[in-house]
mmCIF file of C-alpha atoms in Angstrom:
data_model
loop_
_atom_site.group_PDB
_atom_site.id
_atom_site.type_symbol
_atom_site.label_atom_id
_atom_site.label_comp_id
_atom_site.label_asym_id
_atom_site.label_seq_id
_atom_site.Cartn_x
_atom_site.Cartn_y
_atom_site.Cartn_z
ATOM 1 C CA UNK E 1 7.614 23.267 -5.302
ATOM 2 C CA UNK E 2 10.273 21.977 -7.742
ATOM 3 C CA UNK E 3 8.121 19.618 -9.816
ATOM 4 C CA UNK E 4 10.971 18.424 -12.048
ATOM 5 C CA UNK E 5 12.842 17.059 -9.025
ATOM 6 C CA UNK E 6 9.717 15.322 -7.771
ATOM 7 C CA UNK E 7 9.459 13.614 -11.165
ATOM 8 C CA UNK E 8 13.137 12.618 -10.875
ATOM 9 C CA UNK E 9 12.365 10.932 -7.543
ATOM 10 C CA UNK E 10 9.716 8.876 -9.348
ATOM 11 C CA UNK E 11 12.188 7.991 -12.119
ATOM 12 C CA UNK E 12 14.958 6.933 -9.704
ATOM 13 C CA UNK E 13 12.537 4.765 -7.746
ATOM 14 C CA UNK E 14 11.179 3.241 -10.954
ATOM 15 C CA UNK E 15 14.602 2.422 -12.406
ATOM 16 C CA UNK E 16 15.961 0.850 -9.214
ATOM 17 C CA UNK E 17 12.834 -1.274 -8.806
ATOM 18 C CA UNK E 18 12.471 -2.319 -12.439
ATOM 19 C CA UNK E 19 16.048 -3.502 -12.834
ATOM 20 C CA UNK E 20 16.210 -5.150 -9.409
ATOM 21 C CA UNK E 21 13.465 -7.679 -10.112
ATOM 22 C CA UNK E 22 15.394 -9.697 -12.748
ATOM 23 C CA UNK E 23 18.198 -10.005 -10.193
ATOM 24 C CA UNK E 24 15.964 -10.905 -7.249
ATOM 25 C CA UNK E 25 13.451 -13.298 -8.843
ATOM 26 C CA UNK E 26 15.905 -16.162 -9.567
ATOM 27 C CA UNK E 27 17.632 -15.652 -6.216
ATOM 28 C CA UNK E 28 14.357 -15.840 -4.307
ATOM 29 C CA UNK E 29 13.452 -19.029 -6.161
ATOM 30 C CA UNK E 30 16.860 -20.526 -5.434
ATOM 31 C CA UNK E 31 16.433 -19.680 -1.741
ATOM 32 C CA UNK E 32 13.062 -21.425 -1.718
ATOM 33 C CA UNK E 33 11.153 -18.204 -1.054
ATOM 34 C CA UNK E 34 8.203 -19.056 -3.264
ATOM 35 C CA UNK E 35 4.425 -19.114 -3.021
ATOM 36 C CA UNK E 36 1.608 -20.761 -4.930
ATOM 37 C CA UNK E 37 -0.200 -18.703 -7.543
ATOM 38 C CA UNK E 38 -3.516 -19.780 -6.020
ATOM 39 C CA UNK E 39 -5.863 -18.458 -8.711
ATOM 40 C CA UNK E 40 -4.032 -20.102 -11.576
ATOM 41 C CA UNK E 41 -5.367 -23.492 -12.665
ATOM 42 C CA UNK E 42 -1.915 -25.062 -12.332
ATOM 43 C CA UNK E 43 -1.198 -23.236 -9.049
ATOM 44 C CA UNK E 44 2.483 -23.110 -9.957
ATOM 45 C CA UNK E 45 5.043 -21.837 -7.478
ATOM 46 C CA UNK E 46 6.552 -18.427 -8.211
ATOM 47 C CA UNK E 47 8.952 -16.151 -6.344
ATOM 48 C CA UNK E 48 7.531 -14.322 -3.336
ATOM 49 C CA UNK E 49 8.469 -11.363 -1.118
ATOM 50 C CA UNK E 50 8.714 -8.988 -4.060
ATOM 51 C CA UNK E 51 7.870 -6.285 -1.548
ATOM 52 C CA UNK E 52 11.556 -6.226 -0.659
ATOM 53 C CA UNK E 53 12.260 -4.791 -4.104
ATOM 54 C CA UNK E 54 9.461 -2.250 -3.672
ATOM 55 C CA UNK E 55 11.095 -1.184 -0.408
ATOM 56 C CA UNK E 56 14.467 -0.877 -2.159
ATOM 57 C CA UNK E 57 12.992 1.338 -4.870
ATOM 58 C CA UNK E 58 11.153 3.438 -2.303
ATOM 59 C CA UNK E 59 14.347 3.826 -0.275
ATOM 60 C CA UNK E 60 16.302 4.857 -3.367
ATOM 61 C CA UNK E 61 13.763 7.574 -4.133
ATOM 62 C CA UNK E 62 13.794 8.844 -0.554
ATOM 63 C CA UNK E 63 17.605 8.894 -0.349
ATOM 64 C CA UNK E 64 17.740 10.765 -3.662
ATOM 65 C CA UNK E 65 15.431 13.405 -2.174
ATOM 66 C CA UNK E 66 17.678 13.616 0.910
ATOM 67 C CA UNK E 67 20.710 13.974 -1.394
ATOM 68 C CA UNK E 68 19.068 16.891 -3.227
ATOM 69 C CA UNK E 69 18.069 18.523 0.057
ATOM 70 C CA UNK E 70 21.510 18.155 1.670
ATOM 71 C CA UNK E 71 23.883 19.045 -1.158
ATOM 72 C CA UNK E 72 21.869 21.296 -3.477
ATOM 73 C CA UNK E 73 19.395 22.985 -1.092
ATOM 74 C CA UNK E 74 16.493 21.644 -3.152
ATOM 75 C CA UNK E 75 13.365 20.987 -1.056
ATOM 76 C CA UNK E 76 14.909 23.361 1.493
ATOM 77 C CA UNK E 77 11.627 23.575 3.412
ATOM 78 C CA UNK E 78 11.489 19.801 3.836
ATOM 79 C CA UNK E 79 12.269 18.483 7.312
ATOM 80 C CA UNK E 80 14.891 15.726 7.163
ATOM 81 C CA UNK E 81 13.692 14.598 10.580
ATOM 82 C CA UNK E 82 10.231 13.941 9.164
ATOM 83 C CA UNK E 83 11.590 12.170 6.077
ATOM 84 C CA UNK E 84 13.818 9.906 8.173
ATOM 85 C CA UNK E 85 11.001 9.170 10.619
ATOM 86 C CA UNK E 86 8.767 8.068 7.741
ATOM 87 C CA UNK E 87 11.584 5.967 6.283
ATOM 88 C CA UNK E 88 12.101 4.334 9.684
ATOM 89 C CA UNK E 89 8.389 3.562 10.013
ATOM 90 C CA UNK E 90 8.233 1.964 6.568
ATOM 91 C CA UNK E 91 11.389 -0.088 7.190
ATOM 92 C CA UNK E 92 9.978 -1.383 10.486
ATOM 93 C CA UNK E 93 6.857 -2.473 8.597
ATOM 94 C CA UNK E 94 9.095 -4.144 5.995
ATOM 95 C CA UNK E 95 10.800 -6.142 8.763
ATOM 96 C CA UNK E 96 7.398 -7.149 10.155
ATOM 97 C CA UNK E 97 6.352 -8.243 6.666
ATOM 98 C CA UNK E 98 9.498 -10.333 6.232
ATOM 99 C CA UNK E 99 8.848 -12.141 9.516
ATOM 100 C CA UNK E 100 5.236 -12.720 8.501
ATOM 101 C CA UNK E 101 6.168 -14.085 5.070
ATOM 102 C CA UNK E 102 8.776 -16.425 6.542
ATOM 103 C CA UNK E 103 7.078 -17.442 9.797
ATOM 104 C CA UNK E 104 3.349 -16.915 9.061
ATOM 105 C CA UNK E 105 2.296 -14.885 12.092
ATOM 106 C CA UNK E 106 -1.134 -15.393 13.603
ATOM 107 C CA UNK E 107 -3.720 -12.942 12.321
ATOM 108 C CA UNK E 108 -4.198 -11.152 15.650
ATOM 109 C CA UNK E 109 -0.443 -10.650 16.048
ATOM 110 C CA UNK E 110 -0.139 -9.288 12.511
ATOM 111 C CA UNK E 111 -3.050 -6.940 13.208
ATOM 112 C CA UNK E 112 -1.438 -5.432 16.302
ATOM 113 C CA UNK E 113 2.320 -5.434 15.758
ATOM 114 C CA UNK E 114 2.421 -2.661 13.071
ATOM 115 C CA UNK E 115 1.458 -0.286 15.901
ATOM 116 C CA UNK E 116 5.117 -0.330 16.934
ATOM 117 C CA UNK E 117 6.123 0.891 13.474
ATOM 118 C CA UNK E 118 4.470 4.200 14.340
ATOM 119 C CA UNK E 119 6.989 4.892 17.123
ATOM 120 C CA UNK E 120 9.335 7.054 14.959
ATOM 121 C CA UNK E 121 6.415 9.313 13.979
ATOM 122 C CA UNK E 122 5.145 9.404 17.555
ATOM 123 C CA UNK E 123 8.625 10.277 18.855
ATOM 124 C CA UNK E 124 8.740 13.485 16.818
ATOM 125 C CA UNK E 125 5.017 14.251 17.310
ATOM 126 C CA UNK E 126 4.499 14.203 13.558
ATOM 127 C CA UNK E 127 1.177 15.327 12.176
ATOM 128 C CA UNK E 128 -1.359 17.935 13.218
ATOM 129 C CA UNK E 129 -3.721 17.339 16.118
ATOM 130 C CA UNK E 130 -6.285 19.653 14.500
ATOM 131 C CA UNK E 131 -8.373 17.640 12.045
ATOM 132 C CA UNK E 132 -11.258 18.806 9.877
ATOM 133 C CA UNK E 133 -14.051 16.255 10.143
ATOM 134 C CA UNK E 134 -16.722 16.386 7.383
ATOM 135 C CA UNK E 135 -20.057 17.813 8.629
ATOM 136 C CA UNK E 136 -18.452 18.509 12.029
ATOM 137 C CA UNK E 137 -15.614 20.974 11.469
ATOM 138 C CA UNK E 138 -12.235 21.358 13.140
ATOM 139 C CA UNK E 139 -11.489 19.169 16.141
ATOM 140 C CA UNK E 140 -8.318 19.322 18.231
ATOM 141 C CA UNK E 141 -7.448 15.795 19.367
ATOM 142 C CA UNK E 142 -4.416 16.997 21.324
ATOM 143 C CA UNK E 143 -2.059 14.310 22.603
ATOM 144 C CA UNK E 144 -4.660 11.649 21.700
ATOM 145 C CA UNK E 145 -3.734 12.242 18.058
ATOM 146 C CA UNK E 146 -0.070 11.328 18.588
ATOM 147 C CA UNK E 147 -0.556 8.488 21.060
ATOM 148 C CA UNK E 148 -3.616 6.831 19.516
ATOM 149 C CA UNK E 149 -4.645 8.053 16.069
ATOM 150 C CA UNK E 150 -1.173 7.900 14.491
ATOM 151 C CA UNK E 151 -0.457 4.262 15.472
ATOM 152 C CA UNK E 152 -4.064 3.319 14.680
ATOM 153 C CA UNK E 153 -3.716 4.871 11.230
ATOM 154 C CA UNK E 154 -0.473 3.018 10.491
ATOM 155 C CA UNK E 155 -1.684 -0.414 11.592
ATOM 156 C CA UNK E 156 -5.163 0.095 10.135
ATOM 157 C CA UNK E 157 -3.943 1.051 6.667
ATOM 158 C CA UNK E 158 -1.217 -1.613 6.613
ATOM 159 C CA UNK E 159 -3.626 -4.395 7.549
ATOM 160 C CA UNK E 160 -6.388 -3.136 5.250
ATOM 161 C CA UNK E 161 -4.140 -3.371 2.186
ATOM 162 C CA UNK E 162 -2.806 -6.704 3.419
ATOM 163 C CA UNK E 163 -6.316 -8.190 3.543
ATOM 164 C CA UNK E 164 -7.536 -7.012 0.127
ATOM 165 C CA UNK E 165 -4.953 -9.068 -1.721
ATOM 166 C CA UNK E 166 -4.299 -12.472 -3.234
ATOM 167 C CA UNK E 167 -4.814 -11.859 -6.960
ATOM 168 C CA UNK E 168 -2.164 -11.095 -9.577
ATOM 169 C CA UNK E 169 -1.658 -7.333 -9.771
ATOM 170 C CA UNK E 170 -4.352 -6.475 -7.215
ATOM 171 C CA UNK E 171 -2.308 -5.039 -4.354
ATOM 172 C CA UNK E 172 0.055 -3.179 -6.663
ATOM 173 C CA UNK E 173 -2.652 -2.013 -9.082
ATOM 174 C CA UNK E 174 -4.920 -0.637 -6.369
ATOM 175 C CA UNK E 175 -1.848 0.774 -4.650
ATOM 176 C CA UNK E 176 -0.932 2.720 -7.787
ATOM 177 C CA UNK E 177 -4.420 4.240 -7.969
ATOM 178 C CA UNK E 178 -4.532 5.061 -4.248
ATOM 179 C CA UNK E 179 -0.990 6.442 -4.020
ATOM 180 C CA UNK E 180 -1.405 8.338 -7.290
ATOM 181 C CA UNK E 181 -4.602 9.974 -6.030
ATOM 182 C CA UNK E 182 -2.958 10.987 -2.764
ATOM 183 C CA UNK E 183 0.031 12.364 -4.701
ATOM 184 C CA UNK E 184 -2.273 14.605 -6.746
ATOM 185 C CA UNK E 185 -3.837 15.923 -3.545
ATOM 186 C CA UNK E 186 -0.417 16.483 -1.960
ATOM 187 C CA UNK E 187 0.596 18.531 -5.015
ATOM 188 C CA UNK E 188 -2.640 20.541 -4.988
ATOM 189 C CA UNK E 189 -2.291 21.525 -1.325
ATOM 190 C CA UNK E 190 1.484 22.048 -1.455
ATOM 191 C CA UNK E 191 2.521 19.243 0.904
ATOM 192 C CA UNK E 192 6.052 18.601 -0.381
ATOM 193 C CA UNK E 193 7.134 15.970 2.159
ATOM 194 C CA UNK E 194 4.019 13.927 1.508
ATOM 195 C CA UNK E 195 4.491 14.272 -2.255
ATOM 196 C CA UNK E 196 8.110 13.057 -2.040
ATOM 197 C CA UNK E 197 7.027 9.990 -0.050
ATOM 198 C CA UNK E 198 4.228 9.182 -2.479
ATOM 199 C CA UNK E 199 6.253 9.695 -5.674
ATOM 200 C CA UNK E 200 9.019 7.433 -4.376
ATOM 201 C CA UNK E 201 6.353 4.804 -3.703
ATOM 202 C CA UNK E 202 4.547 5.354 -6.992
ATOM 203 C CA UNK E 203 7.713 4.827 -9.028
ATOM 204 C CA UNK E 204 8.359 1.526 -7.252
ATOM 205 C CA UNK E 205 4.769 0.333 -7.695
ATOM 206 C CA UNK E 206 4.537 1.188 -11.398
ATOM 207 C CA UNK E 207 7.763 -0.741 -12.028
ATOM 208 C CA UNK E 208 6.500 -3.670 -9.940
ATOM 209 C CA UNK E 209 3.243 -3.959 -11.881
ATOM 210 C CA UNK E 210 5.160 -5.205 -14.939
ATOM 211 C CA UNK E 211 6.287 -8.256 -12.966
ATOM 212 C CA UNK E 212 3.206 -8.686 -10.779
ATOM 213 C CA UNK E 213 0.485 -8.299 -13.419
ATOM 214 C CA UNK E 214 -1.335 -11.427 -14.577
ATOM 215 C CA UNK E 215 0.277 -13.883 -15.084
ATOM 216 C CA UNK E 216 2.577 -12.788 -12.263
ATOM 217 C CA UNK E 217 6.286 -13.539 -12.283
ATOM 218 C CA UNK E 218 6.544 -12.681 -8.579
ATOM 219 C CA UNK E 219 4.223 -12.111 -5.614
ATOM 220 C CA UNK E 220 4.787 -9.073 -3.407
ATOM 221 C CA UNK E 221 3.971 -10.950 -0.193
ATOM 222 C CA UNK E 222 2.978 -9.423 3.132
ATOM 223 C CA UNK E 223 6.178 -7.379 3.092
ATOM 224 C CA UNK E 224 4.730 -5.589 0.067
ATOM 225 C CA UNK E 225 1.104 -5.204 1.128
ATOM 226 C CA UNK E 226 1.891 -4.005 4.639
ATOM 227 C CA UNK E 227 4.418 -1.484 3.283
ATOM 228 C CA UNK E 228 1.982 -0.020 0.749
ATOM 229 C CA UNK E 229 -0.586 0.599 3.470
ATOM 230 C CA UNK E 230 1.993 2.071 5.836
ATOM 231 C CA UNK E 231 3.215 4.537 3.203
ATOM 232 C CA UNK E 232 -0.336 5.699 2.516
ATOM 233 C CA UNK E 233 -0.901 6.314 6.232
ATOM 234 C CA UNK E 234 2.435 8.125 6.660
ATOM 235 C CA UNK E 235 1.691 10.389 3.705
ATOM 236 C CA UNK E 236 -1.679 11.605 4.961
ATOM 237 C CA UNK E 237 -0.353 12.013 8.518
ATOM 238 C CA UNK E 238 2.604 14.227 7.553
ATOM 239 C CA UNK E 239 0.491 16.029 4.946
ATOM 240 C CA UNK E 240 -2.447 16.668 7.278
ATOM 241 C CA UNK E 241 -5.096 15.407 4.867
ATOM 242 C CA UNK E 242 -6.461 12.449 6.794
ATOM 243 C CA UNK E 243 -9.907 12.944 5.258
ATOM 244 C CA UNK E 244 -8.476 11.955 1.876
ATOM 245 C CA UNK E 245 -6.917 8.883 3.433
ATOM 246 C CA UNK E 246 -10.261 7.910 4.949
ATOM 247 C CA UNK E 247 -11.960 8.195 1.544
ATOM 248 C CA UNK E 248 -9.217 6.305 -0.287
ATOM 249 C CA UNK E 249 -9.400 3.420 2.181
ATOM 250 C CA UNK E 250 -13.181 2.848 1.778
ATOM 251 C CA UNK E 251 -12.904 -0.111 -0.677
ATOM 252 C CA UNK E 252 -10.504 -1.773 1.744
ATOM 253 C CA UNK E 253 -12.929 -1.077 4.604
ATOM 254 C CA UNK E 254 -15.785 -2.701 2.674
ATOM 255 C CA UNK E 255 -13.623 -5.787 2.146
ATOM 256 C CA UNK E 256 -12.757 -5.812 5.858
ATOM 257 C CA UNK E 257 -16.415 -5.654 6.904
ATOM 258 C CA UNK E 258 -17.420 -8.505 4.585
ATOM 259 C CA UNK E 259 -14.547 -10.640 5.857
ATOM 260 C CA UNK E 260 -15.354 -9.762 9.472
ATOM 261 C CA UNK E 261 -18.913 -10.959 8.890
ATOM 262 C CA UNK E 262 -17.445 -14.259 7.676
ATOM 263 C CA UNK E 263 -15.007 -14.523 10.609
ATOM 264 C CA UNK E 264 -11.915 -13.801 8.484
ATOM 265 C CA UNK E 265 -11.578 -17.084 6.553
ATOM 266 C CA UNK E 266 -7.988 -18.303 6.367
ATOM 267 C CA UNK E 267 -8.252 -20.706 3.428
ATOM 268 C CA UNK E 268 -10.360 -21.717 0.417
ATOM 269 C CA UNK E 269 -11.669 -18.165 0.016
ATOM 270 C CA UNK E 270 -10.095 -17.100 -3.281
ATOM 271 C CA UNK E 271 -12.773 -18.392 -5.627
ATOM 272 C CA UNK E 272 -13.615 -21.364 -7.808
ATOM 273 C CA UNK E 273 -11.508 -21.480 -10.982
ATOM 274 C CA UNK E 274 -13.367 -22.785 -14.038
ATOM 275 C CA UNK E 275 -12.942 -22.188 -17.773
ATOM 276 C CA UNK E 276 -10.537 -19.304 -17.224
ATOM 277 C CA UNK E 277 -12.878 -17.490 -14.841
ATOM 278 C CA UNK E 278 -13.189 -17.141 -11.085
ATOM 279 C CA UNK E 279 -16.558 -17.873 -9.491
ATOM 280 C CA UNK E 280 -17.822 -17.051 -6.029
ATOM 281 C CA UNK E 281 -17.622 -20.036 -3.644
ATOM 282 C CA UNK E 282 -20.934 -21.805 -2.976
ATOM 283 C CA UNK E 283 -20.778 -20.642 0.634
ATOM 284 C CA UNK E 284 -21.166 -17.063 -0.599
ATOM 285 C CA UNK E 285 -18.934 -13.967 -0.785
ATOM 286 C CA UNK E 286 -16.267 -13.883 1.908
ATOM 287 C CA UNK E 287 -14.722 -10.618 0.713
ATOM 288 C CA UNK E 288 -15.126 -7.810 -1.807
ATOM 289 C CA UNK E 289 -13.417 -9.863 -4.520
ATOM 290 C CA UNK E 290 -15.869 -12.744 -4.174
ATOM 291 C CA UNK E 291 -18.794 -10.304 -4.123
ATOM 292 C CA UNK E 292 -17.658 -8.992 -7.511
ATOM 293 C CA UNK E 293 -17.323 -12.584 -8.776
ATOM 294 C CA UNK E 294 -20.927 -13.211 -7.732
ATOM 295 C CA UNK E 295 -22.295 -9.993 -9.225
ATOM 296 C CA UNK E 296 -20.496 -10.673 -12.520
ATOM 297 C CA UNK E 297 -21.478 -14.343 -12.645
ATOM 298 C CA UNK E 298 -17.815 -15.257 -12.974
ATOM 299 C CA UNK E 299 -14.913 -13.071 -14.032
ATOM 300 C CA UNK E 300 -11.321 -13.532 -15.158
ATOM 301 C CA UNK E 301 -8.586 -12.676 -12.676
ATOM 302 C CA UNK E 302 -7.306 -9.870 -14.905
ATOM 303 C CA UNK E 303 -10.752 -8.268 -15.195
ATOM 304 C CA UNK E 304 -11.415 -8.703 -11.479
ATOM 305 C CA UNK E 305 -8.324 -6.651 -10.720
ATOM 306 C CA UNK E 306 -9.316 -4.012 -13.290
ATOM 307 C CA UNK E 307 -12.781 -3.706 -11.706
ATOM 308 C CA UNK E 308 -11.252 -3.230 -8.254
ATOM 309 C CA UNK E 309 -8.802 -0.661 -9.612
ATOM 310 C CA UNK E 310 -11.782 1.122 -11.162
ATOM 311 C CA UNK E 311 -13.626 1.132 -7.835
ATOM 312 C CA UNK E 312 -10.533 2.531 -6.119
ATOM 313 C CA UNK E 313 -10.236 5.174 -8.864
ATOM 314 C CA UNK E 314 -13.791 6.367 -8.136
ATOM 315 C CA UNK E 315 -12.910 6.982 -4.490
ATOM 316 C CA UNK E 316 -9.612 8.524 -5.573
ATOM 317 C CA UNK E 317 -11.472 11.061 -7.710
ATOM 318 C CA UNK E 318 -13.872 11.806 -4.846
ATOM 319 C CA UNK E 319 -10.924 12.446 -2.527
ATOM 320 C CA UNK E 320 -9.299 14.762 -5.083
ATOM 321 C CA UNK E 321 -12.539 16.722 -5.592
ATOM 322 C CA UNK E 322 -12.758 17.342 -1.842
ATOM 323 C CA UNK E 323 -9.430 19.205 -2.006
ATOM 324 C CA UNK E 324 -9.931 21.162 -5.229
#
């Protein structure tokens, strides 16, 4: 595996993303594509749909990898069909995210529609139907893997990341930890295609954090959150390490279960802002974020995000240890 070229993919993705934001932020504001920074006392409006820039950086990294493969025979073992199928899946999710940001889809529609983004991967029967289940062993899911587990993985991961969001730097910060952990595993087990996908994403996310960290200059929007989840799912599917994906997604699953218990609140769930800290609403925790607010007796938005990144890092380390 040519590690130097993998690093170059990260660099290309980072550069394209980092220098695109100063161009896009004023244009998004001028177009009226803005959202309220809900956890700021002033709740000022800032540019939204920064996920478009993440997608651009990701695409640049992927096309650079294709360029190396086509003209210099680098990554010669990499299937261009697989790379293009993954790119197609992510771009379909990006389009879904754009529609959601602009039109505010109903929750049940947003939960289901990413299934269609899995069609490119299903069309080429990407992934391995044989899966090693902890404490069970190898199981061959056959055609059920392609027709059910692949689309379920794409929509599940996309929606999980989309739900654990809403705080400056949260989606991107946790995404960096999750994607970085999966990239380490991909390198350890020699899954080049998966590593290319993840490094292109990681470069875009690291660059985005500069603009999305508290106090955020831009929000990534649903186009960003859905895309991050979709990339994670694509990576573990093509790399055949779904167990790692299942471990990485646990914090998001915990958030989902808490929100499901509270019937997925649509508003007034962020937290009570007082004296520079966020406090759990009187009605009780409605998600993982509010549970942390309650356990801490109030916490700043910056520290809340750091705690959640730390939690994600713990599961990232566990996933890595499984594959060492």
